[in-house]
Amino acid sequence: MTKIISLLKRRGFVFQSSEIYGGFGSCYDFGPLGVEMKNNIKKEWWKEMTRYHDDIVGLDSAILMSPKVWHASGHLSAGFADELVECKKCHKRFRTDEINKNCPECRGELTKPKKFNLMMKTFIGPLENETTQTYLRAETCQGIYANFKNVLDSMRVKIPFGIAQIGKAFRNEINPKNFIYRTREFEQMEMQWFCNPKEADKFFDYWKEERMKWYLKLGIKKSNLRFKEAPKKELAHYARKAVDIEYCFPFGWHEIEGIHNRGDWDLSNHSKCSGKDLTYSDEKKFFPYVIETSAGADRLFFSFILDAFCEVEGGRTETTKSTKEKEIILKITKELAPIKVAVLPLVKNNDQLVKKTKEVFNLLKSHFTCQYDQAGSIGRRYRRQDEEGTVWCLTCDFQTLEDNTLTIRERDTMKQERKNISEIRNFLKEKLDV
Ligand code: GAP
């Protein structure tokens, strides 16, 4: 973990939020490469949901909603609360499911457990009182249920169909931990599948398999993934059935995505509380059941990084072998890699060569995420690009000036091929399937 967190900072993937002020409450910022990679994860998910499944439409609802939404959804009652205890000596608070008898920090005596609601409060407008209080959303899907009728009326959809949404969610977690694994502000990618109650079990199994296939397609090792069914007593307040997709983190197996059968909990409660008819009419009226797939973009980002992290003792290139350094390679799949192509002049002190290399860079930059890099020896630059997960390095050398060819080096195999500059764009387009 320490090695990976330091790499993510060093290479501009993840920074601690408000670091210049000593950091802030388990919040993190995604740096220049981190935001590229997280955007790629979201893009792949969006493509999978809304393009490959033509019966799913997208939505982007507001983070702030009427507090009535959260009363109806059950998030303001005991169901969406953690039990916590406080140490009488050091006053730190812990979730009861994470401790034994005494304070894990100072061994002090603990108070009796108390329920602690996880909704983040805020106020709308200049007055701060009960009438202006609302909440930052704790899950994106409530915006989907609140818009169910709007989508139904505007999009000519028929059940079974889905609504997908990506966006920020907030929870006042008592014990955020494990870097970006559990934070108070995070991003969810949720899809709600509305179906006939009779078909709910069938679609639950379908979505469970579809989601697992997506992780495997994007390169996560099969041995690092598993399903875990939630026992009845651990089900969330809205769920009839739930299975988690778990990833094998360095701190153990933990959930990265939940697949839930939410029954008609949400639509029927919103219908009751809003007074609006949220039933679906087929031969008769009924509340559709909801099968939900709910993944955290930040947790997925973390799993993709962990799975791609590879360290070679003694190095694999001549430069590292001679200094006996360890070499790090981020073997991220080409779809998710933040930078697809680095364009490098062999040396930086030859104007003609630099000019030619910049021409290649300009030729490619509107098609792929590219980086121009001339700082340091070519061996060092290859190493830096390997650590950033860049899939290909294109190097222009003196032969380029003579015959318009350059070398293309592939990150994982380090195989180098010479190609004509005129072929490069199509070669990369084909490889990246864009
Ligand atoms: N709408 C259902 C729902 O929100 P959840 O199991 O509470 O279900 C779904 O959350 C996913 O959201 C989790 O699998 C995880 O990836 C992500 N998630 C939840 N809480 C999180 C947190 N505090 N920090 C980061 N990601 C979180």
CSV table of C-alpha atoms and ligand atoms in Angstrom, one decimal:
chain,number,residue,atom,x,y,z
A,1,MET,CA,0.0,0.0,0.0
A,2,THR,CA,2.8,2.5,1.0
A,3,LYS,CA,4.6,1.8,-2.3
A,4,ILE,CA,1.5,2.2,-4.4
A,5,ILE,CA,0.3,5.4,-2.6
A,6,SER,CA,3.7,6.9,-3.0
A,7,LEU,CA,3.8,6.0,-6.8
A,8,LEU,CA,0.3,7.5,-7.2
A,9,LYS,CA,1.5,10.7,-5.7
A,10,ARG,CA,4.9,10.8,-7.5
A,11,ARG,CA,3.3,10.2,-10.9
A,12,GLY,CA,0.4,12.6,-10.5
A,13,PHE,CA,-2.5,10.1,-10.0
A,14,VAL,CA,-3.8,10.9,-6.5
A,15,PHE,CA,-3.0,13.6,-4.0
A,16,GLN,CA,-4.3,14.2,-0.5
A,17,SER,CA,-6.9,16.9,-0.5
A,18,SER,CA,-5.8,20.2,1.1
A,19,GLU,CA,-2.4,18.8,1.5
A,20,ILE,CA,-0.8,22.2,2.0
A,21,TYR,CA,-3.0,22.5,5.1
A,22,GLY,CA,-2.1,19.1,6.5
A,23,GLY,CA,-4.9,17.2,4.6
A,24,PHE,CA,-8.6,17.0,5.2
A,25,GLY,CA,-10.8,14.3,6.6
A,26,SER,CA,-10.0,11.4,4.2
A,27,CYS,CA,-10.6,13.4,1.1
A,28,TYR,CA,-8.4,12.9,-2.0
A,29,ASP,CA,-7.8,14.7,-5.3
A,30,PHE,CA,-7.2,13.0,-8.6
A,31,GLY,CA,-4.1,14.5,-10.3
A,32,PRO,CA,-3.5,14.9,-14.1
A,33,LEU,CA,-3.0,11.2,-14.8
A,34,GLY,CA,-5.6,10.1,-12.1
A,35,VAL,CA,-8.4,12.1,-13.7
A,36,GLU,CA,-7.5,10.7,-17.2
A,37,MET,CA,-7.7,7.2,-15.8
A,38,LYS,CA,-10.9,7.7,-13.8
A,39,ASN,CA,-12.5,9.3,-16.8
A,40,ASN,CA,-11.6,6.2,-18.8
A,41,ILE,CA,-13.2,3.9,-16.2
A,42,LYS,CA,-16.4,6.0,-16.3
A,43,LYS,CA,-16.3,6.1,-20.1
A,44,GLU,CA,-16.0,2.3,-20.4
A,45,TRP,CA,-18.8,1.8,-17.9
A,46,TRP,CA,-21.0,4.3,-19.7
A,47,LYS,CA,-20.3,2.7,-23.1
A,48,GLU,CA,-21.0,-0.7,-21.7
A,49,MET,CA,-24.3,0.4,-20.1
A,50,THR,CA,-25.8,2.8,-22.6
A,51,ARG,CA,-24.3,1.8,-25.9
A,52,TYR,CA,-24.0,-2.0,-25.7
A,53,HIS,CA,-27.3,-2.3,-24.0
A,54,ASP,CA,-29.7,-0.4,-26.1
A,55,ASP,CA,-32.4,-0.8,-23.5
A,56,ILE,CA,-30.6,1.5,-21.0
A,57,VAL,CA,-30.8,5.3,-21.0
A,58,GLY,CA,-28.6,7.8,-19.2
A,59,LEU,CA,-29.4,10.5,-16.6
A,60,ASP,CA,-27.5,13.2,-14.7
A,61,SER,CA,-29.6,14.3,-11.8
A,62,ALA,CA,-28.7,17.0,-9.2
A,63,ILE,CA,-26.7,16.1,-6.1
A,64,LEU,CA,-29.1,18.3,-4.0
A,65,MET,CA,-32.7,17.0,-3.9
A,66,SER,CA,-35.7,17.7,-1.7
A,67,PRO,CA,-35.2,16.2,1.8
A,68,LYS,CA,-38.5,14.4,1.2
A,69,VAL,CA,-36.6,12.1,-1.2
A,70,TRP,CA,-34.4,10.9,1.7
A,71,HIS,CA,-37.4,10.5,4.1
A,72,ALA,CA,-39.1,8.3,1.5
A,73,SER,CA,-36.0,6.3,0.7
A,74,GLY,CA,-35.5,5.4,4.3
A,75,HIS,CA,-32.0,7.0,4.5
A,76,LEU,CA,-33.0,9.3,7.4
A,77,SER,CA,-34.1,6.4,9.6
A,78,ALA,CA,-32.1,3.8,11.5
A,79,GLY,CA,-31.5,1.7,8.4
A,80,PHE,CA,-28.8,4.1,7.0
A,81,ALA,CA,-26.8,4.4,10.2
A,82,ASP,CA,-23.7,2.9,11.7
A,83,GLU,CA,-23.5,1.8,15.3
A,84,LEU,CA,-20.6,3.7,16.9
A,85,VAL,CA,-18.9,3.7,20.3
A,86,GLU,CA,-16.7,6.4,21.8
A,87,CYS,CA,-13.6,5.9,23.8
A,88,LYS,CA,-14.0,7.6,27.2
A,89,LYS,CA,-10.3,8.4,27.4
A,90,CYS,CA,-9.2,9.6,23.9
A,91,HIS,CA,-12.7,10.3,22.6
A,92,LYS,CA,-12.1,8.7,19.3
A,93,ARG,CA,-15.1,7.0,17.7
A,94,PHE,CA,-15.3,3.6,16.1
A,95,ARG,CA,-17.8,1.4,14.3
A,96,THR,CA,-18.9,-1.4,16.6
A,97,ASP,CA,-18.3,-4.0,13.9
A,98,GLU,CA,-14.6,-3.1,13.8
A,99,ILE,CA,-13.6,-3.4,17.5
A,100,ASN,CA,-13.5,-5.8,20.4
A,101,LYS,CA,-13.8,-4.7,24.0
A,102,ASN,CA,-11.6,-1.7,24.5
A,103,CYS,CA,-10.4,1.3,22.4
A,104,PRO,CA,-8.0,-0.1,19.7
A,105,GLU,CA,-5.9,3.1,20.0
A,106,CYS,CA,-5.4,3.6,23.8
A,107,ARG,CA,-7.2,0.6,25.4
A,108,GLY,CA,-9.6,3.0,27.1
A,109,GLU,CA,-13.1,2.1,28.1
A,110,LEU,CA,-15.8,2.5,25.5
A,111,THR,CA,-19.3,4.0,25.7
A,112,LYS,CA,-22.5,2.0,24.9
A,113,PRO,CA,-23.2,1.9,21.1
A,114,LYS,CA,-25.2,4.7,19.6
A,115,LYS,CA,-26.7,5.0,16.1
A,116,PHE,CA,-25.1,7.5,13.8
A,117,ASN,CA,-26.8,8.6,10.6
A,118,LEU,CA,-24.5,8.8,7.6
A,119,MET,CA,-26.3,11.5,5.6
A,120,MET,CA,-24.3,14.7,5.1
A,121,LYS,CA,-26.3,17.8,6.0
A,122,THR,CA,-26.3,21.1,4.3
A,123,PHE,CA,-28.6,24.2,4.0
A,124,ILE,CA,-30.3,25.8,1.0
A,125,GLY,CA,-30.2,29.6,1.0
A,126,PRO,CA,-29.1,32.1,3.6
A,127,LEU,CA,-31.0,30.8,6.6
A,128,GLU,CA,-29.7,27.8,8.5
A,129,ASN,CA,-32.7,26.1,10.2
A,130,GLU,CA,-34.8,22.9,10.0
A,131,THR,CA,-36.8,24.2,7.0
A,132,THR,CA,-33.8,25.0,4.9
A,133,GLN,CA,-31.9,21.8,5.8
A,134,THR,CA,-31.2,19.2,3.1
A,135,TYR,CA,-28.6,16.5,2.4
A,136,LEU,CA,-25.9,15.8,-0.1
A,137,ARG,CA,-27.1,12.6,-1.9
A,138,ALA,CA,-25.8,9.3,-0.3
A,139,GLU,CA,-26.5,7.3,-3.4
A,140,THR,CA,-27.0,8.4,-7.0
A,141,CYS,CA,-29.9,6.1,-7.6
A,142,GLN,CA,-32.5,8.1,-5.7
A,143,GLY,CA,-32.3,10.7,-8.5
A,144,ILE,CA,-33.2,7.9,-10.9
A,145,TYR,CA,-36.3,6.8,-9.0
A,146,ALA,CA,-37.4,10.5,-8.6
A,147,ASN,CA,-37.2,10.8,-12.5
A,148,PHE,CA,-38.7,7.4,-13.3
A,149,LYS,CA,-41.9,8.9,-14.5
A,150,ASN,CA,-40.1,11.6,-16.5
A,151,VAL,CA,-38.1,9.0,-18.3
A,152,LEU,CA,-41.0,6.8,-18.9
A,153,ASP,CA,-43.1,9.7,-20.3
A,154,SER,CA,-40.3,11.1,-22.5
A,155,MET,CA,-38.4,8.2,-23.9
A,156,ARG,CA,-40.9,5.6,-25.1
A,157,VAL,CA,-39.2,2.9,-23.0
A,158,LYS,CA,-40.9,-0.3,-22.0
A,159,ILE,CA,-39.9,-2.6,-19.2
A,160,PRO,CA,-37.5,-4.2,-18.9
A,161,PHE,CA,-35.3,-1.2,-19.3
A,162,GLY,CA,-32.6,0.5,-17.3
A,163,ILE,CA,-31.5,4.0,-16.3
A,164,ALA,CA,-27.7,4.6,-15.7
A,165,GLN,CA,-26.1,7.5,-13.9
A,166,ILE,CA,-22.6,8.4,-12.8
A,167,GLY,CA,-22.0,11.0,-10.1
A,168,LYS,CA,-20.8,12.1,-6.7
A,169,ALA,CA,-22.2,10.7,-3.5
A,170,PHE,CA,-21.4,11.6,0.1
A,171,ARG,CA,-21.6,9.7,3.4
A,172,ASN,CA,-20.4,10.9,6.7
A,173,GLU,CA,-18.5,7.7,7.3
A,174,ILE,CA,-17.3,7.2,10.9
A,175,ASN,CA,-14.3,5.4,9.9
A,176,PRO,CA,-13.0,6.3,6.4
A,177,LYS,CA,-10.0,4.1,5.7
A,178,ASN,CA,-7.6,2.3,3.4
A,179,PHE,CA,-6.7,5.3,1.2
A,180,ILE,CA,-9.4,5.9,-1.4
A,181,TYR,CA,-11.3,2.7,-0.5
A,182,ARG,CA,-13.7,4.2,2.0
A,183,THR,CA,-14.0,8.0,1.8
A,184,ARG,CA,-16.7,10.6,2.7
A,185,GLU,CA,-17.0,11.9,-0.9
A,186,PHE,CA,-16.9,9.3,-3.7
A,187,GLU,CA,-18.3,8.7,-7.2
A,188,GLN,CA,-20.8,6.0,-8.0
A,189,MET,CA,-21.7,4.4,-11.3
A,190,GLU,CA,-25.2,3.0,-10.8
A,191,MET,CA,-27.7,1.4,-13.1
A,192,GLN,CA,-31.3,0.7,-12.1
A,193,TRP,CA,-33.0,-2.0,-14.2
A,194,PHE,CA,-36.8,-1.9,-14.0
A,195,CYS,CA,-38.5,-5.2,-14.6
A,196,ASN,CA,-41.6,-7.3,-14.1
A,197,PRO,CA,-41.4,-8.7,-10.5
A,198,LYS,CA,-41.8,-12.2,-12.0
A,199,GLU,CA,-38.5,-11.7,-13.9
A,200,ALA,CA,-36.5,-10.2,-11.1
A,201,ASP,CA,-34.6,-13.3,-10.2
A,202,LYS,CA,-33.6,-14.0,-13.8
A,203,PHE,CA,-32.3,-10.4,-14.3
A,204,PHE,CA,-30.5,-10.5,-11.0
A,205,ASP,CA,-28.5,-13.5,-12.2
A,206,TYR,CA,-28.0,-11.8,-15.6
A,207,TRP,CA,-26.6,-8.6,-14.2
A,208,LYS,CA,-24.4,-10.4,-11.7
A,209,GLU,CA,-22.7,-12.2,-14.6
A,210,GLU,CA,-22.6,-9.2,-16.9
A,211,ARG,CA,-20.8,-7.1,-14.3
A,212,MET,CA,-18.2,-9.8,-13.5
A,213,LYS,CA,-17.5,-10.1,-17.3
A,214,TRP,CA,-16.9,-6.3,-17.5
A,215,TYR,CA,-14.1,-6.5,-14.9
A,216,LEU,CA,-12.5,-9.4,-16.6
A,217,LYS,CA,-12.7,-7.7,-20.0
A,218,LEU,CA,-10.9,-4.7,-18.5
A,219,GLY,CA,-8.0,-6.8,-17.3
A,220,ILE,CA,-8.6,-7.6,-13.6
A,221,LYS,CA,-7.2,-11.0,-12.8
A,222,LYS,CA,-9.9,-13.6,-12.3
A,223,SER,CA,-8.2,-14.9,-9.1
A,224,ASN,CA,-8.6,-11.4,-7.5
A,225,LEU,CA,-12.4,-11.3,-8.0
A,226,ARG,CA,-15.2,-13.2,-6.3
A,227,PHE,CA,-18.9,-13.0,-5.6
A,228,LYS,CA,-20.1,-12.8,-2.0
A,229,GLU,CA,-23.7,-13.2,-1.2
A,230,ALA,CA,-25.0,-11.0,1.7
A,231,PRO,CA,-26.7,-13.0,4.5
A,232,LYS,CA,-30.3,-11.9,5.1
A,233,LYS,CA,-29.4,-10.2,8.4
A,234,GLU,CA,-26.8,-8.0,6.7
A,235,LEU,CA,-29.0,-6.8,3.9
A,236,ALA,CA,-29.4,-3.0,3.4
A,237,HIS,CA,-32.8,-1.6,4.4
A,238,TYR,CA,-33.9,-1.5,0.7
A,239,ALA,CA,-32.6,-4.9,-0.4
A,240,ARG,CA,-34.4,-8.3,-0.8
A,241,LYS,CA,-31.3,-9.9,-2.1
A,242,ALA,CA,-27.7,-8.7,-2.6
A,243,VAL,CA,-24.4,-10.0,-3.9
A,244,ASP,CA,-21.1,-8.1,-3.8
A,245,ILE,CA,-18.3,-8.3,-6.3
A,246,GLU,CA,-15.3,-8.4,-4.1
A,247,TYR,CA,-11.7,-7.6,-5.0
A,248,CYS,CA,-8.7,-9.0,-3.1
A,249,PHE,CA,-7.1,-5.8,-1.7
A,250,PRO,CA,-3.8,-5.9,0.2
A,251,PHE,CA,-6.0,-5.5,3.3
A,252,GLY,CA,-8.3,-8.4,2.4
A,253,TRP,CA,-11.4,-9.2,0.3
A,254,HIS,CA,-13.7,-6.2,0.1
A,255,GLU,CA,-16.7,-5.0,-2.0
A,256,ILE,CA,-16.2,-3.0,-5.1
A,257,GLU,CA,-19.7,-3.3,-6.5
A,258,GLY,CA,-23.1,-4.4,-5.2
A,259,ILE,CA,-25.8,-6.1,-7.2
A,260,HIS,CA,-29.1,-5.7,-5.4
A,261,ASN,CA,-32.7,-6.8,-5.9
A,262,ARG,CA,-34.5,-3.7,-4.4
A,263,GLY,CA,-37.9,-5.0,-5.1
A,264,ASP,CA,-40.5,-2.2,-5.3
A,265,TRP,CA,-39.1,-0.5,-2.1
A,266,ASP,CA,-38.1,2.7,-3.8
A,267,LEU,CA,-40.9,3.3,-6.4
A,268,SER,CA,-43.7,2.3,-3.9
A,269,ASN,CA,-42.3,4.5,-1.1
A,270,HIS,CA,-41.7,7.5,-3.5
A,271,SER,CA,-45.2,7.0,-4.9
A,272,LYS,CA,-46.7,7.0,-1.3
A,273,CYS,CA,-44.7,10.0,-0.1
A,274,SER,CA,-45.1,12.2,-3.2
A,275,GLY,CA,-48.7,11.3,-4.0
A,276,LYS,CA,-47.6,10.6,-7.7
A,277,ASP,CA,-48.5,7.4,-9.5
A,278,LEU,CA,-45.2,5.7,-10.2
A,279,THR,CA,-46.7,2.4,-11.3
A,280,TYR,CA,-46.2,0.9,-14.7
A,281,SER,CA,-49.1,-0.1,-16.9
A,282,ASP,CA,-49.0,-3.3,-18.8
A,283,GLU,CA,-52.1,-5.4,-18.8
A,284,LYS,CA,-52.5,-4.2,-15.3
A,285,LYS,CA,-50.8,-1.6,-13.1
A,286,PHE,CA,-47.8,-2.6,-10.9
A,287,PHE,CA,-44.6,-1.2,-9.4
A,288,PRO,CA,-41.7,-2.6,-11.4
A,289,TYR,CA,-39.0,-4.4,-9.4
A,290,VAL,CA,-35.5,-2.9,-9.5
A,291,ILE,CA,-32.3,-4.8,-10.0
A,292,GLU,CA,-29.4,-2.4,-9.3
A,293,THR,CA,-25.8,-2.6,-10.2
A,294,SER,CA,-23.8,-0.1,-8.0
A,295,ALA,CA,-20.1,0.4,-8.4
A,296,GLY,CA,-17.7,3.0,-6.9
A,297,ALA,CA,-15.5,4.7,-9.5
A,298,ASP,CA,-12.8,5.4,-6.8
A,299,ARG,CA,-12.7,1.8,-5.5
A,300,LEU,CA,-12.6,0.5,-9.1
A,301,PHE,CA,-9.7,2.9,-9.9
A,302,PHE,CA,-7.9,1.6,-6.8
A,303,SER,CA,-8.5,-2.1,-7.9
A,304,PHE,CA,-7.4,-1.4,-11.4
A,305,ILE,CA,-4.2,0.2,-10.2
A,306,LEU,CA,-3.4,-2.6,-7.7
A,307,ASP,CA,-4.0,-5.2,-10.3
A,308,ALA,CA,-1.8,-3.5,-12.8
A,309,PHE,CA,1.1,-2.8,-10.4
A,310,CYS,CA,4.1,-4.8,-11.3
A,311,GLU,CA,7.6,-4.6,-9.8
A,312,VAL,CA,10.7,-6.2,-11.4
A,313,GLU,CA,13.6,-6.8,-9.0
A,314,GLY,CA,16.8,-5.7,-10.5
A,315,GLY,CA,15.0,-4.1,-13.4
A,316,ARG,CA,14.3,-5.2,-17.0
A,317,THR,CA,16.0,-2.5,-19.0
A,318,GLU,CA,19.7,-2.0,-19.5
A,319,THR,CA,19.5,1.3,-17.5
A,320,THR,CA,18.0,-0.3,-14.5
A,321,LYS,CA,19.9,-3.5,-14.7
A,322,SER,CA,23.2,-1.6,-14.5
A,323,THR,CA,22.1,0.3,-11.3
A,324,LYS,CA,20.2,-2.8,-9.9
A,325,GLU,CA,17.1,-0.7,-9.3
A,326,LYS,CA,13.6,-2.1,-8.9
A,327,GLU,CA,11.5,-1.3,-11.9
A,328,ILE,CA,7.8,-0.5,-11.7
A,329,ILE,CA,5.4,-1.1,-14.5
A,330,LEU,CA,1.7,-0.2,-14.4
A,331,LYS,CA,0.2,-2.8,-16.8
A,332,ILE,CA,-3.1,-1.0,-17.2
A,333,THR,CA,-5.2,-2.2,-20.1
A,334,LYS,CA,-5.1,0.1,-23.1
A,335,GLU,CA,-8.7,1.2,-22.6
A,336,LEU,CA,-8.0,2.5,-19.1
A,337,ALA,CA,-4.4,3.7,-19.4
A,338,PRO,CA,-4.2,7.5,-18.8
A,339,ILE,CA,-1.7,8.1,-21.6
A,340,LYS,CA,-1.9,5.9,-24.6
A,341,VAL,CA,1.1,7.3,-26.4
A,342,ALA,CA,4.3,9.1,-25.4
A,343,VAL,CA,6.2,10.8,-28.2
A,344,LEU,CA,9.9,11.2,-27.5
A,345,PRO,CA,12.9,12.7,-29.4
A,346,LEU,CA,16.0,10.5,-28.8
A,347,VAL,CA,17.8,13.6,-27.7
A,348,LYS,CA,16.6,17.0,-26.9
A,349,ASN,CA,19.6,19.1,-28.1
A,350,ASN,CA,19.0,18.7,-31.8
A,351,ASP,CA,16.5,21.2,-33.2
A,352,GLN,CA,15.7,19.3,-36.3
A,353,LEU,CA,14.9,16.1,-34.3
A,354,VAL,CA,12.8,18.0,-31.7
A,355,LYS,CA,10.8,19.7,-34.6
A,356,LYS,CA,10.2,16.4,-36.3
A,357,THR,CA,9.1,14.8,-33.0
A,358,LYS,CA,6.7,17.6,-32.3
A,359,GLU,CA,5.2,17.1,-35.8
A,360,VAL,CA,4.5,13.5,-34.9
A,361,PHE,CA,3.0,14.6,-31.6
A,362,ASN,CA,0.7,17.1,-33.3
A,363,LEU,CA,-0.4,14.5,-35.8
A,364,LEU,CA,-1.6,12.2,-33.1
A,365,LYS,CA,-2.8,14.4,-30.2
A,366,SER,CA,-6.3,15.0,-31.4
A,367,HIS,CA,-6.9,11.2,-31.8
A,368,PHE,CA,-5.3,9.8,-28.6
A,369,THR,CA,-4.2,11.0,-25.2
A,370,CYS,CA,-0.6,11.7,-25.9
A,371,GLN,CA,2.3,13.1,-24.0
A,372,TYR,CA,5.4,14.8,-25.4
A,373,ASP,CA,8.5,14.1,-23.2
A,374,GLN,CA,12.1,15.2,-23.8
A,375,ALA,CA,13.4,15.4,-20.2
A,376,GLY,CA,16.2,13.0,-19.3
A,377,SER,CA,17.9,10.1,-21.0
A,378,ILE,CA,15.8,7.9,-23.2
A,379,GLY,CA,16.1,5.0,-20.7
A,380,ARG,CA,14.8,7.1,-17.9
A,381,ARG,CA,12.0,8.3,-20.0
A,382,TYR,CA,10.9,4.8,-20.9
A,383,ARG,CA,10.9,4.0,-17.1
A,384,ARG,CA,8.9,7.0,-16.3
A,385,GLN,CA,6.3,6.1,-19.0
A,386,ASP,CA,6.2,2.5,-17.7
A,387,GLU,CA,5.4,3.8,-14.2
A,388,GLU,CA,2.7,5.9,-15.7
A,389,GLY,CA,1.2,3.0,-17.6
A,390,THR,CA,1.7,4.5,-21.0
A,391,VAL,CA,1.0,1.8,-23.6
A,392,TRP,CA,3.3,2.8,-26.4
A,393,CYS,CA,6.4,5.0,-26.7
A,394,LEU,CA,7.2,6.5,-30.1
A,395,THR,CA,10.8,7.5,-30.4
A,396,CYS,CA,12.2,9.7,-33.2
A,397,ASP,CA,15.9,9.3,-33.8
A,398,PHE,CA,18.4,10.4,-36.5
A,399,GLN,CA,17.1,7.8,-38.9
A,400,THR,CA,13.7,9.4,-38.7
A,401,LEU,CA,15.1,12.5,-40.3
A,402,GLU,CA,16.3,10.4,-43.2
A,403,ASP,CA,13.5,7.9,-43.9
A,404,ASN,CA,10.5,9.1,-41.9
A,405,THR,CA,10.4,6.0,-39.7
A,406,LEU,CA,10.4,5.8,-35.9
A,407,THR,CA,10.4,3.1,-33.3
A,408,ILE,CA,7.3,2.0,-31.5
A,409,ARG,CA,7.9,0.4,-28.1
A,410,GLU,CA,5.2,-1.6,-26.4
A,411,ARG,CA,5.1,-1.2,-22.6
A,412,ASP,CA,4.6,-4.8,-21.4
A,413,THR,CA,6.8,-6.7,-23.8
A,414,MET,CA,9.3,-3.8,-24.5
A,415,LYS,CA,9.2,-5.0,-28.1
A,416,GLN,CA,10.4,-2.4,-30.5
A,417,GLU,CA,9.4,-2.1,-34.1
A,418,ARG,CA,10.2,0.4,-36.8
A,419,LYS,CA,7.3,1.9,-38.6
A,420,ASN,CA,6.8,4.7,-41.1
A,421,ILE,CA,5.2,7.8,-39.6
A,422,SER,CA,2.4,7.6,-42.2
A,423,GLU,CA,1.3,4.2,-40.8
A,424,ILE,CA,1.3,5.2,-37.1
A,425,ARG,CA,-2.2,6.8,-36.8
A,426,ASN,CA,-4.0,3.8,-38.3
A,427,PHE,CA,-1.8,1.3,-36.5
A,428,LEU,CA,-2.8,2.9,-33.1
A,429,LYS,CA,-6.5,3.4,-34.1
A,430,GLU,CA,-6.7,-0.3,-34.9
A,431,LYS,CA,-5.0,-1.3,-31.7
A,432,LEU,CA,-7.2,1.0,-29.6
A,433,ASP,CA,-10.4,0.1,-31.5
A,434,VAL,CA,-11.3,3.8,-31.9
B,1,GAP,N1,-27.3,2.4,-4.3
B,1,GAP,C1,-26.8,1.3,-3.6
B,1,GAP,C2,-25.6,1.6,-2.9
B,1,GAP,O1,-25.2,2.8,-2.7
B,1,GAP,P1,-23.6,0.5,-1.5
B,1,GAP,O2,-23.3,-0.9,-1.4
B,1,GAP,O3,-23.8,1.3,-0.3
B,1,GAP,O4,-25.0,0.5,-2.4
B,1,GAP,C3,-22.3,0.8,-3.7
B,1,GAP,O5,-22.6,1.3,-2.4
B,1,GAP,C4,-20.9,1.0,-4.1
B,1,GAP,O6,-20.5,2.4,-3.8
B,1,GAP,C5,-19.9,0.2,-3.2
B,1,GAP,O7,-19.7,-1.1,-3.8
B,1,GAP,C6,-18.6,1.0,-3.4
B,1,GAP,O8,-17.9,0.7,-4.6
B,1,GAP,C7,-19.1,2.4,-3.4
B,1,GAP,N2,-19.0,3.1,-2.1
B,1,GAP,C8,-20.0,3.0,-1.1
B,1,GAP,N3,-19.5,3.7,0.0
B,1,GAP,C9,-18.3,4.2,-0.3
B,1,GAP,C10,-17.3,5.0,0.4
B,1,GAP,N4,-17.6,5.4,1.6
B,1,GAP,N5,-16.2,5.3,-0.3
B,1,GAP,C11,-15.9,4.8,-1.5
B,1,GAP,N6,-16.8,4.1,-2.2
B,1,GAP,C12,-18.0,3.8,-1.6
